[in-house]
PDB file of C-alpha atoms in Angstrom:
ATOM      1  CA  MET Q  19       2.297  29.001   9.612  1.00  0.00           C
ATOM      2  CA  ARG Q  20       0.651  30.369   6.668  1.00  0.00           C
ATOM      3  CA  PHE Q  21       0.051  29.844   2.982  1.00  0.00           C
ATOM      4  CA  VAL Q  22       0.375  33.073   1.003  1.00  0.00           C
ATOM      5  CA  LEU Q  23      -0.210  33.381  -2.708  1.00  0.00           C
ATOM      6  CA  GLU Q  24      -0.047  36.674  -4.564  1.00  0.00           C
ATOM      7  CA  ARG Q  25      -0.438  37.313  -8.239  1.00  0.00           C
ATOM      8  CA  VAL Q  26      -0.218  33.463  -9.021  1.00  0.00           C
ATOM      9  CA  THR Q  27      -1.766  31.779 -12.076  1.00  0.00           C
ATOM     10  CA  ARG Q  28      -2.091  28.431 -13.362  1.00  0.00           C
ATOM     11  CA  THR Q  29      -2.698  27.616 -17.203  1.00  0.00           C
ATOM     12  CA  LEU Q  30      -4.066  24.416 -18.355  1.00  0.00           C
ATOM     13  CA  GLU Q  31      -4.460  24.070 -22.349  1.00  0.00           C
ATOM     14  CA  SER Q  32      -5.768  21.291 -24.400  1.00  0.00           C
ATOM     15  CA  SER Q  33      -6.424  21.257 -28.168  1.00  0.00           C
ATOM     16  CA  THR Q  34      -9.766  22.528 -27.578  1.00  0.00           C
ATOM     17  CA  ARG Q  35      -9.582  24.908 -24.605  1.00  0.00           C
ATOM     18  CA  ARG Q  36      -7.370  27.091 -22.564  1.00  0.00           C
ATOM     19  CA  PHE Q  37      -8.140  27.534 -18.787  1.00  0.00           C
ATOM     20  CA  GLU Q  38      -6.470  30.106 -16.507  1.00  0.00           C
ATOM     21  CA  LEU Q  39      -6.792  30.098 -12.820  1.00  0.00           C
ATOM     22  CA  ASP Q  40      -6.071  33.795 -11.453  1.00  0.00           C
ATOM     23  CA  ILE Q  41      -5.227  34.073  -8.046  1.00  0.00           C
ATOM     24  CA  PRO Q  42      -4.781  37.833  -7.021  1.00  0.00           C
ATOM     25  CA  ALA Q  43      -4.299  36.976  -3.328  1.00  0.00           C
ATOM     26  CA  PHE Q  44      -5.085  34.233  -1.142  1.00  0.00           C
ATOM     27  CA  ARG Q  45      -3.850  33.597   2.479  1.00  0.00           C
ATOM     28  CA  VAL Q  46      -4.748  31.019   5.005  1.00  0.00           C
ATOM     29  CA  ASP Q  47      -3.379  30.347   8.584  1.00  0.00           C
ATOM     30  CA  ARG Q  48      -3.056  27.344  10.513  1.00  0.00           C
ATOM     31  CA  GLY Q  49      -6.223  26.762  12.639  1.00  0.00           C
ATOM     32  CA  GLU Q  50      -8.635  28.283   9.759  1.00  0.00           C
ATOM     33  CA  VAL Q  51     -11.220  26.300   7.794  1.00  0.00           C
ATOM     34  CA  ILE Q  52     -12.019  27.338   4.294  1.00  0.00           C
ATOM     35  CA  ALA Q  53     -14.295  25.757   1.908  1.00  0.00           C
ATOM     36  CA  LEU Q  54     -13.678  26.299  -1.703  1.00  0.00           C
ATOM     37  CA  VAL Q  55     -16.900  26.375  -3.783  1.00  0.00           C
ATOM     38  CA  GLY Q  56     -17.640  26.820  -7.484  1.00  0.00           C
ATOM     39  CA  ASP Q  57     -19.412  24.955 -10.328  1.00  0.00           C
ATOM     40  CA  SER Q  58     -17.878  21.776 -11.961  1.00  0.00           C
ATOM     41  CA  GLY Q  59     -14.916  22.848 -14.248  1.00  0.00           C
ATOM     42  CA  SER Q  60     -14.484  26.224 -12.439  1.00  0.00           C
ATOM     43  CA  GLY Q  61     -11.007  25.377 -11.294  1.00  0.00           C
ATOM     44  CA  LYS Q  62     -11.364  23.996  -7.689  1.00  0.00           C
ATOM     45  CA  THR Q  63      -9.061  21.040  -8.218  1.00  0.00           C
ATOM     46  CA  ALA Q  64      -6.639  23.068 -10.098  1.00  0.00           C
ATOM     47  CA  MET Q  65      -6.559  25.300  -7.074  1.00  0.00           C
ATOM     48  CA  MET Q  66      -6.228  22.208  -4.651  1.00  0.00           C
ATOM     49  CA  GLU Q  67      -3.345  20.701  -6.557  1.00  0.00           C
ATOM     50  CA  LEU Q  68      -1.408  23.812  -6.370  1.00  0.00           C
ATOM     51  CA  LEU Q  69      -2.041  23.976  -2.410  1.00  0.00           C
ATOM     52  CA  ALA Q  70      -0.977  20.403  -2.190  1.00  0.00           C
ATOM     53  CA  LEU Q  71       2.277  21.066  -4.038  1.00  0.00           C
ATOM     54  CA  ALA Q  72       1.054  18.509  -6.556  1.00  0.00           C
ATOM     55  CA  ALA Q  73       1.105  21.045  -9.647  1.00  0.00           C
ATOM     56  CA  ALA Q  74       3.349  24.053 -10.555  1.00  0.00           C
ATOM     57  CA  PRO Q  75       2.072  27.577 -10.866  1.00  0.00           C
ATOM     58  CA  ASP Q  76       2.968  29.772 -13.909  1.00  0.00           C
ATOM     59  CA  GLU Q  77       6.160  31.714 -13.832  1.00  0.00           C
ATOM     60  CA  GLY Q  78       5.961  34.835 -11.750  1.00  0.00           C
ATOM     61  CA  GLY Q  79       3.992  35.746  -8.603  1.00  0.00           C
ATOM     62  CA  ARG Q  80       4.708  34.938  -4.946  1.00  0.00           C
ATOM     63  CA  PHE Q  81       3.600  31.376  -3.467  1.00  0.00           C
ATOM     64  CA  VAL Q  82       5.235  30.836   0.062  1.00  0.00           C
ATOM     65  CA  LEU Q  83       4.785  28.858   3.045  1.00  0.00           C
ATOM     66  CA  THR Q  84       5.621  30.750   6.074  1.00  0.00           C
ATOM     67  CA  GLY Q  85       6.531  29.472   9.717  1.00  0.00           C
ATOM     68  CA  ASP Q  86       9.843  29.385  11.592  1.00  0.00           C
ATOM     69  CA  GLU Q  87      11.488  30.043   8.241  1.00  0.00           C
ATOM     70  CA  GLU Q  88       9.767  30.948   4.832  1.00  0.00           C
ATOM     71  CA  VAL Q  89       9.597  28.392   2.184  1.00  0.00           C
ATOM     72  CA  ASP Q  90       9.522  29.711  -1.352  1.00  0.00           C
ATOM     73  CA  ILE Q  91       7.224  27.179  -3.014  1.00  0.00           C
ATOM     74  CA  ALA Q  92       7.185  29.039  -6.356  1.00  0.00           C
ATOM     75  CA  GLY Q  93      11.082  29.173  -6.302  1.00  0.00           C
ATOM     76  CA  LEU Q  94      11.253  25.345  -5.678  1.00  0.00           C
ATOM     77  CA  TRP Q  95       9.204  24.692  -8.799  1.00  0.00           C
ATOM     78  CA  ARG Q  96      11.039  27.233 -10.680  1.00  0.00           C
ATOM     79  CA  HIS Q  97      14.333  25.322 -10.061  1.00  0.00           C
ATOM     80  CA  ALA Q  98      13.034  21.835 -10.212  1.00  0.00           C
ATOM     81  CA  ARG Q  99      13.949  21.059  -6.525  1.00  0.00           C
ATOM     82  CA  LEU Q 100      11.489  18.253  -6.276  1.00  0.00           C
ATOM     83  CA  LYS Q 101      13.174  16.635  -3.427  1.00  0.00           C
ATOM     84  CA  ASP Q 102      12.493  19.894  -1.244  1.00  0.00           C
ATOM     85  CA  LEU Q 103       8.876  19.887  -2.705  1.00  0.00           C
ATOM     86  CA  ALA Q 104       8.496  16.284  -1.702  1.00  0.00           C
ATOM     87  CA  ALA Q 105       9.837  16.937   1.797  1.00  0.00           C
ATOM     88  CA  ALA Q 106       7.489  20.023   2.451  1.00  0.00           C
ATOM     89  CA  ARG Q 107       4.642  18.003   1.133  1.00  0.00           C
ATOM     90  CA  SER Q 108       5.167  14.964   3.266  1.00  0.00           C
ATOM     91  CA  ARG Q 109       5.769  16.595   6.443  1.00  0.00           C
ATOM     92  CA  GLN Q 110       3.698  19.690   6.304  1.00  0.00           C
ATOM     93  CA  LEU Q 111       0.510  18.591   4.061  1.00  0.00           C
ATOM     94  CA  GLY Q 112      -2.154  16.031   4.088  1.00  0.00           C
ATOM     95  CA  PHE Q 113      -3.885  15.595   0.703  1.00  0.00           C
ATOM     96  CA  VAL Q 114      -7.193  14.077  -0.081  1.00  0.00           C
ATOM     97  CA  ALA Q 115      -7.250  13.733  -3.969  1.00  0.00           C
ATOM     98  CA  GLN Q 116     -10.741  13.665  -5.539  1.00  0.00           C
ATOM     99  CA  THR Q 117     -10.054   9.927  -6.649  1.00  0.00           C
ATOM    100  CA  GLY Q 118      -8.619   8.895  -3.206  1.00  0.00           C
ATOM    101  CA  GLY Q 119      -4.947   8.616  -4.624  1.00  0.00           C
ATOM    102  CA  LEU Q 120      -4.253   5.366  -2.677  1.00  0.00           C
ATOM    103  CA  LEU Q 121      -1.593   3.060  -3.731  1.00  0.00           C
ATOM    104  CA  GLU Q 122      -3.262  -0.100  -5.048  1.00  0.00           C
ATOM    105  CA  PHE Q 123      -0.378  -2.462  -4.089  1.00  0.00           C
ATOM    106  CA  LEU Q 124      -0.737  -1.556  -0.361  1.00  0.00           C
ATOM    107  CA  THR Q 125      -3.312  -2.386   2.124  1.00  0.00           C
ATOM    108  CA  VAL Q 126      -5.185   0.326   3.839  1.00  0.00           C
ATOM    109  CA  ARG Q 127      -3.045  -0.172   6.982  1.00  0.00           C
ATOM    110  CA  GLU Q 128       0.101   0.185   4.790  1.00  0.00           C
ATOM    111  CA  ASN Q 129      -1.156   3.142   2.930  1.00  0.00           C
ATOM    112  CA  VAL Q 130      -1.617   4.890   6.367  1.00  0.00           C
ATOM    113  CA  ALA Q 131       1.511   3.590   7.817  1.00  0.00           C
ATOM    114  CA  LEU Q 132       3.576   4.898   4.682  1.00  0.00           C
ATOM    115  CA  ALA Q 133       2.375   8.396   5.411  1.00  0.00           C
ATOM    116  CA  GLN Q 134       3.513   8.243   9.117  1.00  0.00           C
ATOM    117  CA  ASP Q 135       6.791   6.695   7.851  1.00  0.00           C
ATOM    118  CA  VAL Q 136       7.745   9.488   5.315  1.00  0.00           C
ATOM    119  CA  ALA Q 137       6.904  12.144   7.832  1.00  0.00           C
ATOM    120  CA  GLY Q 138       8.545  10.538  10.574  1.00  0.00           C
ATOM    121  CA  ARG Q 139       5.617  10.834  12.846  1.00  0.00           C
ATOM    122  CA  HIS Q 140       4.367   7.309  14.188  1.00  0.00           C
ATOM    123  CA  ASP Q 141       1.268   7.349  16.379  1.00  0.00           C
ATOM    124  CA  ARG Q 142      -0.703   4.018  16.674  1.00  0.00           C
ATOM    125  CA  HIS Q 143      -3.113   5.543  19.267  1.00  0.00           C
ATOM    126  CA  ARG Q 144      -4.098   8.363  16.747  1.00  0.00           C
ATOM    127  CA  VAL Q 145      -4.420   5.992  13.879  1.00  0.00           C
ATOM    128  CA  GLU Q 146      -6.818   3.595  15.977  1.00  0.00           C
ATOM    129  CA  ARG Q 147      -8.915   6.664  16.975  1.00  0.00           C
ATOM    130  CA  LEU Q 148      -9.295   7.805  13.471  1.00  0.00           C
ATOM    131  CA  VAL Q 149     -10.189   4.418  12.168  1.00  0.00           C
ATOM    132  CA  ARG Q 150     -12.856   4.064  14.612  1.00  0.00           C
ATOM    133  CA  THR Q 151     -14.403   7.473  13.699  1.00  0.00           C
ATOM    134  CA  LEU Q 152     -14.222   6.810  10.043  1.00  0.00           C
ATOM    135  CA  GLY Q 153     -15.771   3.390  10.493  1.00  0.00           C
ATOM    136  CA  ILE Q 154     -13.070   1.368   8.449  1.00  0.00           C
ATOM    137  CA  ASP Q 155     -11.653  -0.863  11.028  1.00  0.00           C
ATOM    138  CA  GLY Q 156     -12.925  -3.758   9.264  1.00  0.00           C
ATOM    139  CA  VAL Q 157     -11.055  -3.102   5.947  1.00  0.00           C
ATOM    140  CA  LEU Q 158      -7.569  -2.353   7.370  1.00  0.00           C
ATOM    141  CA  ASP Q 159      -5.927  -5.441   5.724  1.00  0.00           C
ATOM    142  CA  GLU Q 160      -7.762  -4.900   2.299  1.00  0.00           C
ATOM    143  CA  ARG Q 161      -6.167  -3.415  -0.689  1.00  0.00           C
ATOM    144  CA  PRO Q 162      -8.109  -0.267  -2.490  1.00  0.00           C
ATOM    145  CA  ALA Q 163      -9.288  -2.559  -5.236  1.00  0.00           C
ATOM    146  CA  ARG Q 164     -11.748  -4.249  -2.667  1.00  0.00           C
ATOM    147  CA  LEU Q 165     -13.013  -1.181  -1.148  1.00  0.00           C
ATOM    148  CA  SER Q 166     -16.224   0.593  -1.971  1.00  0.00           C
ATOM    149  CA  ILE Q 167     -15.890   4.260  -3.118  1.00  0.00           C
ATOM    150  CA  GLY Q 168     -16.870   5.501   0.133  1.00  0.00           C
ATOM    151  CA  GLN Q 169     -14.254   3.127   1.883  1.00  0.00           C
ATOM    152  CA  ARG Q 170     -11.478   4.493  -0.480  1.00  0.00           C
ATOM    153  CA  GLN Q 171     -12.289   7.988   0.124  1.00  0.00           C
ATOM    154  CA  ARG Q 172     -12.576   7.504   4.007  1.00  0.00           C
ATOM    155  CA  THR Q 173      -9.092   5.699   3.764  1.00  0.00           C
ATOM    156  CA  ALA Q 174      -7.586   8.757   1.868  1.00  0.00           C
ATOM    157  CA  ILE Q 175      -8.972  11.217   4.737  1.00  0.00           C
ATOM    158  CA  LEU Q 176      -7.403   8.783   7.394  1.00  0.00           C
ATOM    159  CA  ARG Q 177      -4.043   8.799   5.617  1.00  0.00           C
ATOM    160  CA  ALA Q 178      -4.124  12.715   5.281  1.00  0.00           C
ATOM    161  CA  LEU Q 179      -4.629  13.049   8.928  1.00  0.00           C
ATOM    162  CA  ALA Q 180      -2.461  10.378  10.179  1.00  0.00           C
ATOM    163  CA  HIS Q 181       0.816  12.281  10.531  1.00  0.00           C
ATOM    164  CA  ARG Q 182      -0.576  15.513  11.898  1.00  0.00           C
ATOM    165  CA  PRO Q 183       0.014  17.820   9.030  1.00  0.00           C
ATOM    166  CA  ALA Q 184       0.127  21.607   9.290  1.00  0.00           C
ATOM    167  CA  PHE Q 185      -2.481  21.763   6.635  1.00  0.00           C
ATOM    168  CA  VAL Q 186      -5.119  19.360   5.077  1.00  0.00           C
ATOM    169  CA  ILE Q 187      -6.017  19.978   1.425  1.00  0.00           C
ATOM    170  CA  ALA Q 188      -9.192  17.807   0.733  1.00  0.00           C
ATOM    171  CA  ASP Q 189     -10.697  17.905  -3.056  1.00  0.00           C
ATOM    172  CA  GLU Q 190     -14.236  17.003  -2.564  1.00  0.00           C
ATOM    173  CA  PRO Q 191     -13.736  14.705   0.597  1.00  0.00           C
ATOM    174  CA  THR Q 192     -17.433  14.033   1.139  1.00  0.00           C
ATOM    175  CA  SER Q 193     -18.589  13.447  -2.524  1.00  0.00           C
ATOM    176  CA  ALA Q 194     -18.745   9.711  -2.257  1.00  0.00           C
ATOM    177  CA  LEU Q 195     -20.135   9.584   1.299  1.00  0.00           C
ATOM    178  CA  ASP Q 196     -23.728   9.342   2.638  1.00  0.00           C
ATOM    179  CA  PRO Q 197     -25.126  12.451   4.408  1.00  0.00           C
ATOM    180  CA  GLY Q 198     -24.448  11.229   7.819  1.00  0.00           C
ATOM    181  CA  THR Q 199     -20.830  10.309   7.243  1.00  0.00           C
ATOM    182  CA  ALA Q 200     -20.127  13.364   5.257  1.00  0.00           C
ATOM    183  CA  ARG Q 201     -21.247  15.409   8.379  1.00  0.00           C
ATOM    184  CA  GLU Q 202     -18.977  13.199  10.712  1.00  0.00           C
ATOM    185  CA  VAL Q 203     -16.056  13.786   8.212  1.00  0.00           C
ATOM    186  CA  ILE Q 204     -16.451  17.585   8.260  1.00  0.00           C
ATOM    187  CA  ASP Q 205     -16.923  17.515  11.994  1.00  0.00           C
ATOM    188  CA  LEU Q 206     -13.558  15.423  12.237  1.00  0.00           C
ATOM    189  CA  LEU Q 207     -11.799  18.085  10.030  1.00  0.00           C
ATOM    190  CA  LEU Q 208     -13.209  20.913  12.323  1.00  0.00           C
ATOM    191  CA  GLU Q 209     -11.880  19.063  15.324  1.00  0.00           C
ATOM    192  CA  THR Q 210      -8.534  18.763  13.612  1.00  0.00           C
ATOM    193  CA  ALA Q 211      -8.383  22.290  13.096  1.00  0.00           C
ATOM    194  CA  SER Q 212      -9.464  23.595  16.507  1.00  0.00           C
ATOM    195  CA  GLY Q 213      -7.724  20.657  18.674  1.00  0.00           C
ATOM    196  CA  GLU Q 214      -4.580  20.383  16.703  1.00  0.00           C
ATOM    197  CA  GLY Q 215      -4.343  23.924  15.010  1.00  0.00           C
ATOM    198  CA  ALA Q 216      -4.283  22.300  11.470  1.00  0.00           C
ATOM    199  CA  GLY Q 217      -5.389  24.567   8.549  1.00  0.00           C
ATOM    200  CA  ILE Q 218      -8.205  22.928   6.736  1.00  0.00           C
ATOM    201  CA  LEU Q 219      -8.938  23.557   2.960  1.00  0.00           C
ATOM    202  CA  VAL Q 220     -11.879  21.865   1.396  1.00  0.00           C
ATOM    203  CA  SER Q 221     -13.318  21.912  -2.104  1.00  0.00           C
ATOM    204  CA  THR Q 222     -17.049  21.090  -2.349  1.00  0.00           C
ATOM    205  CA  HIS Q 223     -20.497  21.483  -4.039  1.00  0.00           C
ATOM    206  CA  ASN Q 224     -22.141  20.945  -0.712  1.00  0.00           C
ATOM    207  CA  VAL Q 225     -22.591  24.476   0.215  1.00  0.00           C
ATOM    208  CA  ALA Q 226     -25.405  23.664   2.515  1.00  0.00           C
ATOM    209  CA  LEU Q 227     -23.033  21.260   4.741  1.00  0.00           C
ATOM    210  CA  MET Q 228     -20.533  23.950   4.926  1.00  0.00           C
ATOM    211  CA  ALA Q 229     -22.942  26.578   6.026  1.00  0.00           C
ATOM    212  CA  HIS Q 230     -24.392  24.023   8.660  1.00  0.00           C
ATOM    213  CA  ALA Q 231     -20.872  23.642   9.962  1.00  0.00           C
ATOM    214  CA  GLY Q 232     -20.169  27.183  10.155  1.00  0.00           C
ATOM    215  CA  VAL Q 233     -17.592  27.029   7.612  1.00  0.00           C
ATOM    216  CA  GLU Q 234     -16.216  30.046   5.653  1.00  0.00           C
ATOM    217  CA  THR Q 235     -16.650  29.818   1.888  1.00  0.00           C
ATOM    218  CA  VAL Q 236     -14.523  31.122  -0.899  1.00  0.00           C
ATOM    219  CA  HIS Q 237     -15.838  31.338  -4.419  1.00  0.00           C
ATOM    220  CA  VAL Q 238     -14.064  30.310  -7.413  1.00  0.00           C
ATOM    221  CA  VAL Q 239     -15.757  32.692 -10.062  1.00  0.00           C
ATOM    222  CA  PRO Q 240     -15.397  33.200 -13.846  1.00  0.00           C
ATOM    223  CA  ALA Q 241     -13.438  36.362 -14.760  1.00  0.00           C
ATOM    224  CA  PRO Q 242     -15.514  38.630 -17.077  1.00  0.00           C
ATOM    225  CA  GLY Q 243     -14.153  39.789 -20.372  1.00  0.00           C
ATOM    226  CA  ALA Q 244     -11.571  37.218 -21.001  1.00  0.00           C
ATOM    227  CA  SER Q 245     -10.904  35.794 -24.570  1.00  0.00           C
ATOM    228  CA  HIS Q 246     -10.540  32.435 -23.079  1.00  0.00           C
ATOM    229  CA  TRP Q 247     -11.811  30.692 -19.925  1.00  0.00           C
ATOM    230  CA  VAL Q 248     -10.458  32.282 -16.753  1.00  0.00           C
ATOM    231  CA  SER Q 249     -11.631  31.607 -13.072  1.00  0.00           C
ATOM    232  CA  ARG Q 250     -10.606  33.936 -10.064  1.00  0.00           C
ATOM    233  CA  VAL Q 251     -10.166  32.991  -6.438  1.00  0.00           C
ATOM    234  CA  GLU Q 252      -9.372  35.480  -3.790  1.00  0.00           C
ATOM    235  CA  ARG Q 253      -9.071  35.583   0.004  1.00  0.00           C
ATOM    236  CA  ARG Q 254      -7.153  38.515   1.606  1.00  0.00           C
ATOM    237  CA  ARG Q 255      -6.542  38.701   5.379  1.00  0.00           C
TER     238      ARG Q 255
END
């Protein structure tokens, strides 16, 4: 299975600023681990939201998820086929939002169970192992409001991995963690890639941590000569 983006853009506008993310070509396969790096405001989150099927690209370009059959992600957005997008998202992707993205009215245990329910993949032993690795066994029956920032982030990582997704999209997954836990989380993601064949895409400021783990980095860089703010990200295979 592979993500393929060609000539894709995403434009964001406010009353004071116009921003465009330009993606000439970006491909990533299952089993690969990629870190997206760049300055704050460069467009990393905009890219991660595209890959997580949480935001629509502009018109034009090719955006597909290939596997046994090809899913035209750009076409699903263009024709507002939101149920099909939700189905692809829930079965194939695990998303760690920068803010955690947990459902506040559910406990940690219930947040994780919901991800497995929607995907139709229940595995109690897997959840127990991940809980021990992430060190959140003492808060399973707590709601997000009672968790620390680090506990919320670790719960989001647990939820993203619980249903064995084909790809894990993690936006700054270690930003709220201490250095030791951050290394453990990256090791867990690497294990998920090598042991389960999942593709891992992480955005981060921590270039040193990625280098230490041997993770390939792709830079989001400003595009020269534009009349408004443009960032470009590219990875050809």
